Amino acid sequence: CRGGAADGDLEVGARLPFVYRSDKSVLAPIPGSGAEAATVDTSANGNGIGDLELSARYQIRSARGGWPFLIGNLSAVIPTGTDPFKVPRNDNGVATRAATGAGFYGISPSLTAILPTDPAVLFGTIGYTKNFGRDVNTYIPPVNITRVEPGDALSFSAGIGVSLNQRTSFNLGYAHSWAFGTRTITSDPDSGTIYRSTARQLQLGRLLLGVTYRMSDRASLNWAVEVGATDDATDLRTVLRIPLTLLTGR
């Protein structure tokens, strides 16, 4: 929904996705190691409601005198999807069902700049994601996982959007996230010894391609493709969305 404000426009939104996920992990022996030739397939599938995402955007200033639009953004993630620490596992601790959510609360403030240069639009965003840790108290052989604190992330993106006609546009861009290490507290179930560890930091770079088609004044069709540009990034991700405007006002 969208409503008017004294110095700018305010938009709020919510997204509750339905997720189908298929994880495939195949373990194979190193040639010449003497291990058995057979591979071990630890694949898992899962589907269901994902994490709820709430968002708000406020236009801080309009583009005047060669300056861009400035928009403040705030989004939050509520873990309504299947918890990765609660999915069923076999005796070796391998998940037999894929999770549909991250299992943690998160909040992400960001600032977006948009500069119209007809017929193209230049845009850029910088933001920070704060993730909130929690006690999980889950046994995954060979340890008890007591608490997990996901690392925060610093991110930025930039690109260009081009309007082909009144209904169709496409955009090209690059996005990068610097994810700090996740902190985990575990314990040995036999001795009770407590261990604290921090995972390595991740560099997630993605090349972006998107197409938008405006079907009506209240609905549009968005198709986005992300191609991993760093070793830590997902190789390929694609999303098809149909945003709907239910209420407008000035």
PDB file of C-alpha atoms in Angstrom:
ATOM      1  CA  CYS A   1       0.000   0.000   0.000  1.00  0.00           C
ATOM      2  CA  ARG A   2       1.092   3.588  -0.613  1.00  0.00           C
ATOM      3  CA  GLY A   3       0.178   6.859   1.069  1.00  0.00           C
ATOM      4  CA  GLY A   4       1.143  10.509   0.977  1.00  0.00           C
ATOM      5  CA  ALA A   5       3.474  12.253   3.404  1.00  0.00           C
ATOM      6  CA  ALA A   6       4.375  15.866   4.038  1.00  0.00           C
ATOM      7  CA  ASP A   7       7.791  15.884   2.322  1.00  0.00           C
ATOM      8  CA  GLY A   8       7.710  12.636   0.357  1.00  0.00           C
ATOM      9  CA  ASP A   9       6.000   9.375  -0.379  1.00  0.00           C
ATOM     10  CA  LEU A  10       5.850   6.441   1.983  1.00  0.00           C
ATOM     11  CA  GLU A  11       5.445   2.865   0.787  1.00  0.00           C
ATOM     12  CA  VAL A  12       5.062  -0.220   2.931  1.00  0.00           C
ATOM     13  CA  GLY A  13       4.978  -3.810   1.780  1.00  0.00           C
ATOM     14  CA  ALA A  14       5.016  -7.437   2.853  1.00  0.00           C
ATOM     15  CA  ARG A  15       6.185 -10.613   1.130  1.00  0.00           C
ATOM     16  CA  LEU A  16       5.411 -14.162   2.227  1.00  0.00           C
ATOM     17  CA  PRO A  17       6.930 -16.535  -0.338  1.00  0.00           C
ATOM     18  CA  PHE A  18       6.127 -20.161  -1.022  1.00  0.00           C
ATOM     19  CA  VAL A  19       9.469 -21.945  -1.346  1.00  0.00           C
ATOM     20  CA  TYR A  20      10.434 -25.103  -3.179  1.00  0.00           C
ATOM     21  CA  ARG A  21      14.015 -26.045  -2.429  1.00  0.00           C
ATOM     22  CA  SER A  22      16.191 -28.891  -3.684  1.00  0.00           C
ATOM     23  CA  ASP A  23      19.667 -29.321  -2.163  1.00  0.00           C
ATOM     24  CA  LYS A  24      22.094 -31.752  -3.747  1.00  0.00           C
ATOM     25  CA  SER A  25      25.338 -32.795  -2.097  1.00  0.00           C
ATOM     26  CA  VAL A  26      27.346 -35.721  -3.437  1.00  0.00           C
ATOM     27  CA  LEU A  27      30.409 -37.016  -1.607  1.00  0.00           C
ATOM     28  CA  ALA A  28      32.938 -38.860  -3.725  1.00  0.00           C
ATOM     29  CA  PRO A  29      36.237 -40.535  -2.703  1.00  0.00           C
ATOM     30  CA  ILE A  30      39.552 -39.030  -3.810  1.00  0.00           C
ATOM     31  CA  PRO A  31      41.040 -41.119  -6.643  1.00  0.00           C
ATOM     32  CA  GLY A  32      43.849 -43.322  -5.417  1.00  0.00           C
ATOM     33  CA  SER A  33      42.868 -42.964  -1.757  1.00  0.00           C
ATOM     34  CA  GLY A  34      41.734 -46.580  -1.494  1.00  0.00           C
ATOM     35  CA  ALA A  35      38.210 -45.554  -0.497  1.00  0.00           C
ATOM     36  CA  GLU A  36      35.206 -47.306  -1.932  1.00  0.00           C
ATOM     37  CA  ALA A  37      34.288 -46.142  -5.421  1.00  0.00           C
ATOM     38  CA  ALA A  38      30.615 -45.601  -4.580  1.00  0.00           C
ATOM     39  CA  THR A  39      29.455 -42.046  -3.998  1.00  0.00           C
ATOM     40  CA  VAL A  40      27.207 -40.955  -1.145  1.00  0.00           C
ATOM     41  CA  ASP A  41      24.202 -38.840  -2.130  1.00  0.00           C
ATOM     42  CA  THR A  42      22.930 -36.580   0.689  1.00  0.00           C
ATOM     43  CA  SER A  43      20.311 -34.661  -1.276  1.00  0.00           C
ATOM     44  CA  ALA A  44      17.209 -33.191   0.377  1.00  0.00           C
ATOM     45  CA  ASN A  45      14.048 -31.495  -0.853  1.00  0.00           C
ATOM     46  CA  GLY A  46      11.600 -29.236   0.944  1.00  0.00           C
ATOM     47  CA  ASN A  47       8.697 -26.919   0.265  1.00  0.00           C
ATOM     48  CA  GLY A  48       6.419 -24.634   2.229  1.00  0.00           C
ATOM     49  CA  ILE A  49       6.043 -21.072   3.468  1.00  0.00           C
ATOM     50  CA  GLY A  50       9.299 -19.103   3.608  1.00  0.00           C
ATOM     51  CA  ASP A  51      10.336 -16.247   5.879  1.00  0.00           C
ATOM     52  CA  LEU A  52       8.042 -13.211   6.085  1.00  0.00           C
ATOM     53  CA  GLU A  53       9.630 -10.006   4.779  1.00  0.00           C
ATOM     54  CA  LEU A  54       8.323  -6.567   5.770  1.00  0.00           C
ATOM     55  CA  SER A  55       9.542  -3.390   4.073  1.00  0.00           C
ATOM     56  CA  ALA A  56       9.109   0.381   4.154  1.00  0.00           C
ATOM     57  CA  ARG A  57      10.458   3.054   1.791  1.00  0.00           C
ATOM     58  CA  TYR A  58      10.371   6.826   2.245  1.00  0.00           C
ATOM     59  CA  GLN A  59      11.365   9.394  -0.375  1.00  0.00           C
ATOM     60  CA  ILE A  60      13.682  11.800   1.428  1.00  0.00           C
ATOM     61  CA  ARG A  61      14.129  14.249  -1.426  1.00  0.00           C
ATOM     62  CA  SER A  62      13.212  14.720  -5.083  1.00  0.00           C
ATOM     63  CA  ALA A  63      15.672  15.095  -7.948  1.00  0.00           C
ATOM     64  CA  ARG A  64      16.445  18.796  -8.387  1.00  0.00           C
ATOM     65  CA  GLY A  65      19.405  20.705  -9.807  1.00  0.00           C
ATOM     66  CA  GLY A  66      21.132  17.583 -11.068  1.00  0.00           C
ATOM     67  CA  TRP A  67      20.873  15.775  -7.723  1.00  0.00           C
ATOM     68  CA  PRO A  68      19.310  12.297  -7.532  1.00  0.00           C
ATOM     69  CA  PHE A  69      16.214  11.101  -5.711  1.00  0.00           C
ATOM     70  CA  LEU A  70      17.142   9.874  -2.230  1.00  0.00           C
ATOM     71  CA  ILE A  71      15.075   7.083  -0.702  1.00  0.00           C
ATOM     72  CA  GLY A  72      15.408   5.611   2.768  1.00  0.00           C
ATOM     73  CA  ASN A  73      14.616   1.902   3.091  1.00  0.00           C
ATOM     74  CA  LEU A  74      13.964  -0.380   6.036  1.00  0.00           C
ATOM     75  CA  SER A  75      13.234  -4.087   5.808  1.00  0.00           C
ATOM     76  CA  ALA A  76      12.821  -6.844   8.370  1.00  0.00           C
ATOM     77  CA  VAL A  77      12.791 -10.631   8.167  1.00  0.00           C
ATOM     78  CA  ILE A  78      10.598 -12.709  10.473  1.00  0.00           C
ATOM     79  CA  PRO A  79      11.436 -16.448  10.573  1.00  0.00           C
ATOM     80  CA  THR A  80       8.121 -18.017   9.554  1.00  0.00           C
ATOM     81  CA  GLY A  81       9.733 -20.658   7.325  1.00  0.00           C
ATOM     82  CA  THR A  82      10.924 -24.123   8.301  1.00  0.00           C
ATOM     83  CA  ASP A  83      13.764 -23.763  10.806  1.00  0.00           C
ATOM     84  CA  PRO A  84      17.039 -25.334   9.542  1.00  0.00           C
ATOM     85  CA  PHE A  85      17.774 -26.489  13.089  1.00  0.00           C
ATOM     86  CA  LYS A  86      14.434 -28.288  13.409  1.00  0.00           C
ATOM     87  CA  VAL A  87      14.366 -30.294  10.166  1.00  0.00           C
ATOM     88  CA  PRO A  88      14.614 -34.101  10.502  1.00  0.00           C
ATOM     89  CA  ARG A  89      18.090 -35.598  10.232  1.00  0.00           C
ATOM     90  CA  ASN A  90      19.530 -39.085   9.899  1.00  0.00           C
ATOM     91  CA  ASP A  91      21.937 -40.742  12.342  1.00  0.00           C
ATOM     92  CA  ASN A  92      24.877 -38.958  10.714  1.00  0.00           C
ATOM     93  CA  GLY A  93      23.294 -35.545  11.241  1.00  0.00           C
ATOM     94  CA  VAL A  94      22.489 -35.030   7.545  1.00  0.00           C
ATOM     95  CA  ALA A  95      19.196 -33.209   6.908  1.00  0.00           C
ATOM     96  CA  THR A  96      16.592 -35.367   5.178  1.00  0.00           C
ATOM     97  CA  ARG A  97      14.359 -32.364   4.457  1.00  0.00           C
ATOM     98  CA  ALA A  98      15.457 -28.942   3.218  1.00  0.00           C
ATOM     99  CA  ALA A  99      14.590 -25.866   5.298  1.00  0.00           C
ATOM    100  CA  THR A 100      12.518 -23.083   3.734  1.00  0.00           C
ATOM    101  CA  GLY A 101      13.658 -20.315   6.081  1.00  0.00           C
ATOM    102  CA  ALA A 102      16.801 -19.002   7.765  1.00  0.00           C
ATOM    103  CA  GLY A 103      15.513 -19.300  11.328  1.00  0.00           C
ATOM    104  CA  PHE A 104      16.676 -15.857  12.502  1.00  0.00           C
ATOM    105  CA  TYR A 105      15.281 -12.341  12.796  1.00  0.00           C
ATOM    106  CA  GLY A 106      17.012  -9.623  10.779  1.00  0.00           C
ATOM    107  CA  ILE A 107      16.678  -5.918  10.055  1.00  0.00           C
ATOM    108  CA  SER A 108      18.210  -3.996   7.130  1.00  0.00           C
ATOM    109  CA  PRO A 109      18.355  -0.178   6.808  1.00  0.00           C
ATOM    110  CA  SER A 110      19.620   1.185   3.478  1.00  0.00           C
ATOM    111  CA  LEU A 111      19.813   4.318   1.336  1.00  0.00           C
ATOM    112  CA  THR A 112      19.051   4.414  -2.393  1.00  0.00           C
ATOM    113  CA  ALA A 113      19.989   7.115  -4.918  1.00  0.00           C
ATOM    114  CA  ILE A 114      18.190   7.305  -8.291  1.00  0.00           C
ATOM    115  CA  LEU A 115      19.312   9.698 -11.024  1.00  0.00           C
ATOM    116  CA  PRO A 116      17.064   9.993 -14.118  1.00  0.00           C
ATOM    117  CA  THR A 117      18.990  10.602 -17.375  1.00  0.00           C
ATOM    118  CA  ASP A 118      16.290  10.044 -19.984  1.00  0.00           C
ATOM    119  CA  PRO A 119      15.806   7.407 -21.349  1.00  0.00           C
ATOM    120  CA  ALA A 120      18.047   5.705 -18.769  1.00  0.00           C
ATOM    121  CA  VAL A 121      18.082   5.769 -14.972  1.00  0.00           C
ATOM    122  CA  LEU A 122      21.198   5.352 -12.849  1.00  0.00           C
ATOM    123  CA  PHE A 123      20.748   3.842  -9.395  1.00  0.00           C
ATOM    124  CA  GLY A 124      22.780   2.768  -6.402  1.00  0.00           C
ATOM    125  CA  THR A 125      22.104   1.424  -2.904  1.00  0.00           C
ATOM    126  CA  ILE A 126      24.204   1.004   0.220  1.00  0.00           C
ATOM    127  CA  GLY A 127      22.918  -0.852   3.277  1.00  0.00           C
ATOM    128  CA  TYR A 128      23.657  -2.833   6.410  1.00  0.00           C
ATOM    129  CA  THR A 129      21.977  -5.999   7.667  1.00  0.00           C
ATOM    130  CA  LYS A 130      21.809  -6.776  11.364  1.00  0.00           C
ATOM    131  CA  ASN A 131      21.022 -10.406  12.208  1.00  0.00           C
ATOM    132  CA  PHE A 132      19.940 -11.459  15.688  1.00  0.00           C
ATOM    133  CA  GLY A 133      21.364 -14.621  17.195  1.00  0.00           C
ATOM    134  CA  ARG A 134      19.431 -17.086  19.317  1.00  0.00           C
ATOM    135  CA  ASP A 135      19.761 -20.288  21.321  1.00  0.00           C
ATOM    136  CA  VAL A 136      19.023 -23.291  19.098  1.00  0.00           C
ATOM    137  CA  ASN A 137      19.894 -26.190  21.470  1.00  0.00           C
ATOM    138  CA  THR A 138      20.057 -28.792  18.697  1.00  0.00           C
ATOM    139  CA  TYR A 139      22.089 -31.988  18.525  1.00  0.00           C
ATOM    140  CA  ILE A 140      23.762 -32.488  15.153  1.00  0.00           C
ATOM    141  CA  PRO A 141      26.333 -35.272  15.450  1.00  0.00           C
ATOM    142  CA  PRO A 142      28.908 -35.086  16.838  1.00  0.00           C
ATOM    143  CA  VAL A 143      28.113 -31.932  18.867  1.00  0.00           C
ATOM    144  CA  ASN A 144      25.317 -30.055  20.583  1.00  0.00           C
ATOM    145  CA  ILE A 145      24.789 -26.671  18.928  1.00  0.00           C
ATOM    146  CA  THR A 146      23.901 -24.312  21.770  1.00  0.00           C
ATOM    147  CA  ARG A 147      23.759 -20.874  20.176  1.00  0.00           C
ATOM    148  CA  VAL A 148      24.191 -19.380  16.704  1.00  0.00           C
ATOM    149  CA  GLU A 149      24.799 -15.694  15.951  1.00  0.00           C
ATOM    150  CA  PRO A 150      24.655 -15.073  12.175  1.00  0.00           C
ATOM    151  CA  GLY A 151      27.144 -12.517  10.923  1.00  0.00           C
ATOM    152  CA  ASP A 152      25.969  -9.070   9.894  1.00  0.00           C
ATOM    153  CA  ALA A 153      26.488  -7.898   6.315  1.00  0.00           C
ATOM    154  CA  LEU A 154      27.492  -4.695   4.514  1.00  0.00           C
ATOM    155  CA  SER A 155      26.152  -4.434   0.980  1.00  0.00           C
ATOM    156  CA  PHE A 156      26.035  -2.139  -2.017  1.00  0.00           C
ATOM    157  CA  SER A 157      24.667  -2.281  -5.546  1.00  0.00           C
ATOM    158  CA  ALA A 158      24.684  -0.070  -8.625  1.00  0.00           C
ATOM    159  CA  GLY A 159      23.311  -0.249 -12.125  1.00  0.00           C
ATOM    160  CA  ILE A 160      21.367   1.275 -14.969  1.00  0.00           C
ATOM    161  CA  GLY A 161      17.744   0.892 -16.043  1.00  0.00           C
ATOM    162  CA  VAL A 162      16.539   1.627 -19.561  1.00  0.00           C
ATOM    163  CA  SER A 163      12.928   2.170 -20.635  1.00  0.00           C
ATOM    164  CA  LEU A 164      12.119   0.535 -23.960  1.00  0.00           C
ATOM    165  CA  ASN A 165       8.570   1.882 -24.100  1.00  0.00           C
ATOM    166  CA  GLN A 166       5.764   2.911 -21.720  1.00  0.00           C
ATOM    167  CA  ARG A 167       5.289  -0.653 -20.502  1.00  0.00           C
ATOM    168  CA  THR A 168       8.652  -2.417 -20.747  1.00  0.00           C
ATOM    169  CA  SER A 169      12.053  -1.712 -19.208  1.00  0.00           C
ATOM    170  CA  PHE A 170      15.203  -3.639 -18.364  1.00  0.00           C
ATOM    171  CA  ASN A 171      18.105  -3.113 -16.001  1.00  0.00           C
ATOM    172  CA  LEU A 172      21.738  -4.197 -15.660  1.00  0.00           C
ATOM    173  CA  GLY A 173      23.776  -3.961 -12.495  1.00  0.00           C
ATOM    174  CA  TYR A 174      26.164  -5.395  -9.947  1.00  0.00           C
ATOM    175  CA  ALA A 175      25.572  -6.151  -6.269  1.00  0.00           C
ATOM    176  CA  HIS A 176      28.097  -7.077  -3.597  1.00  0.00           C
ATOM    177  CA  SER A 177      27.690  -8.176   0.011  1.00  0.00           C
ATOM    178  CA  TRP A 178      30.419  -8.515   2.626  1.00  0.00           C
ATOM    179  CA  ALA A 179      29.064 -11.028   5.135  1.00  0.00           C
ATOM    180  CA  PHE A 180      30.865 -11.184   8.470  1.00  0.00           C
ATOM    181  CA  GLY A 181      31.565 -14.523  10.112  1.00  0.00           C
ATOM    182  CA  THR A 182      28.844 -16.436  11.947  1.00  0.00           C
ATOM    183  CA  ARG A 183      29.622 -17.182  15.603  1.00  0.00           C
ATOM    184  CA  THR A 184      28.632 -20.574  16.992  1.00  0.00           C
ATOM    185  CA  ILE A 185      28.732 -22.080  20.484  1.00  0.00           C
ATOM    186  CA  THR A 186      28.805 -25.883  20.638  1.00  0.00           C
ATOM    187  CA  SER A 187      29.470 -28.475  23.311  1.00  0.00           C
ATOM    188  CA  ASP A 188      30.688 -32.051  23.436  1.00  0.00           C
ATOM    189  CA  PRO A 189      27.759 -34.257  24.584  1.00  0.00           C
ATOM    190  CA  ASP A 190      30.138 -36.632  26.430  1.00  0.00           C
ATOM    191  CA  SER A 191      32.585 -34.304  28.177  1.00  0.00           C
ATOM    192  CA  GLY A 192      30.477 -31.150  28.243  1.00  0.00           C
ATOM    193  CA  THR A 193      33.393 -29.130  26.875  1.00  0.00           C
ATOM    194  CA  ILE A 194      32.227 -25.854  25.321  1.00  0.00           C
ATOM    195  CA  TYR A 195      33.658 -24.636  22.022  1.00  0.00           C
ATOM    196  CA  ARG A 196      33.328 -21.213  20.396  1.00  0.00           C
ATOM    197  CA  SER A 197      34.042 -20.727  16.707  1.00  0.00           C
ATOM    198  CA  THR A 198      33.660 -18.034  14.060  1.00  0.00           C
ATOM    199  CA  ALA A 199      33.147 -18.892  10.400  1.00  0.00           C
ATOM    200  CA  ARG A 200      35.126 -17.120   7.708  1.00  0.00           C
ATOM    201  CA  GLN A 201      33.804 -13.970   6.101  1.00  0.00           C
ATOM    202  CA  LEU A 202      32.084 -14.233   2.719  1.00  0.00           C
ATOM    203  CA  GLN A 203      32.307 -12.057  -0.381  1.00  0.00           C
ATOM    204  CA  LEU A 204      29.105 -12.367  -2.409  1.00  0.00           C
ATOM    205  CA  GLY A 205      29.215 -10.649  -5.798  1.00  0.00           C
ATOM    206  CA  ARG A 206      26.359 -10.954  -8.308  1.00  0.00           C
ATOM    207  CA  LEU A 207      25.766  -9.678 -11.817  1.00  0.00           C
ATOM    208  CA  LEU A 208      22.139  -8.534 -12.172  1.00  0.00           C
ATOM    209  CA  LEU A 209      19.742  -8.630 -15.098  1.00  0.00           C
ATOM    210  CA  GLY A 210      16.053  -7.744 -14.861  1.00  0.00           C
ATOM    211  CA  VAL A 211      13.021  -7.096 -17.041  1.00  0.00           C
ATOM    212  CA  THR A 212       9.808  -5.336 -15.952  1.00  0.00           C
ATOM    213  CA  TYR A 213       6.525  -5.296 -17.855  1.00  0.00           C
ATOM    214  CA  ARG A 214       3.683  -3.086 -16.590  1.00  0.00           C
ATOM    215  CA  MET A 215       0.478  -5.050 -17.133  1.00  0.00           C
ATOM    216  CA  SER A 216      -1.814  -2.359 -15.680  1.00  0.00           C
ATOM    217  CA  ASP A 217      -1.801   0.614 -13.301  1.00  0.00           C
ATOM    218  CA  ARG A 218      -1.972  -1.822 -10.368  1.00  0.00           C
ATOM    219  CA  ALA A 219       0.098  -4.814 -11.506  1.00  0.00           C
ATOM    220  CA  SER A 220       3.456  -5.476 -13.148  1.00  0.00           C
ATOM    221  CA  LEU A 221       5.554  -8.505 -14.049  1.00  0.00           C
ATOM    222  CA  ASN A 222       9.184  -8.589 -12.869  1.00  0.00           C
ATOM    223  CA  TRP A 223      11.770 -11.163 -13.888  1.00  0.00           C
ATOM    224  CA  ALA A 224      15.222 -10.978 -12.287  1.00  0.00           C
ATOM    225  CA  VAL A 225      18.349 -13.064 -12.869  1.00  0.00           C
ATOM    226  CA  GLU A 226      21.492 -13.088 -10.690  1.00  0.00           C
ATOM    227  CA  VAL A 227      24.755 -14.692 -11.835  1.00  0.00           C
ATOM    228  CA  GLY A 228      27.447 -15.325  -9.228  1.00  0.00           C
ATOM    229  CA  ALA A 229      30.647 -13.305  -9.770  1.00  0.00           C
ATOM    230  CA  THR A 230      32.612 -14.551  -6.739  1.00  0.00           C
ATOM    231  CA  ASP A 231      33.361 -18.031  -5.370  1.00  0.00           C
ATOM    232  CA  ASP A 232      31.054 -17.553  -2.385  1.00  0.00           C
ATOM    233  CA  ALA A 233      28.040 -16.424  -4.431  1.00  0.00           C
ATOM    234  CA  THR A 234      25.283 -18.693  -5.743  1.00  0.00           C
ATOM    235  CA  ASP A 235      25.995 -19.690  -9.352  1.00  0.00           C
ATOM    236  CA  LEU A 236      22.556 -18.724 -10.639  1.00  0.00           C
ATOM    237  CA  ARG A 237      19.358 -17.377  -9.100  1.00  0.00           C
ATOM    238  CA  THR A 238      16.181 -16.300 -10.854  1.00  0.00           C
ATOM    239  CA  VAL A 239      13.005 -14.751  -9.413  1.00  0.00           C
ATOM    240  CA  LEU A 240       9.627 -14.068 -11.049  1.00  0.00           C
ATOM    241  CA  ARG A 241       7.364 -11.594  -9.210  1.00  0.00           C
ATOM    242  CA  ILE A 242       3.984  -9.966  -9.813  1.00  0.00           C
ATOM    243  CA  PRO A 243       3.735  -6.923  -7.470  1.00  0.00           C
ATOM    244  CA  LEU A 244       0.174  -5.702  -6.879  1.00  0.00           C
ATOM    245  CA  THR A 245      -0.886  -2.258  -5.670  1.00  0.00           C
ATOM    246  CA  LEU A 246      -3.984  -2.698  -3.509  1.00  0.00           C
ATOM    247  CA  LEU A 247      -4.415   0.861  -2.246  1.00  0.00           C
ATOM    248  CA  THR A 248      -3.131   4.213  -3.495  1.00  0.00           C
ATOM    249  CA  GLY A 249      -3.444   7.685  -2.112  1.00  0.00           C
ATOM    250  CA  ARG A 250      -1.911  11.124  -2.210  1.00  0.00           C
TER     251      ARG A 250
END
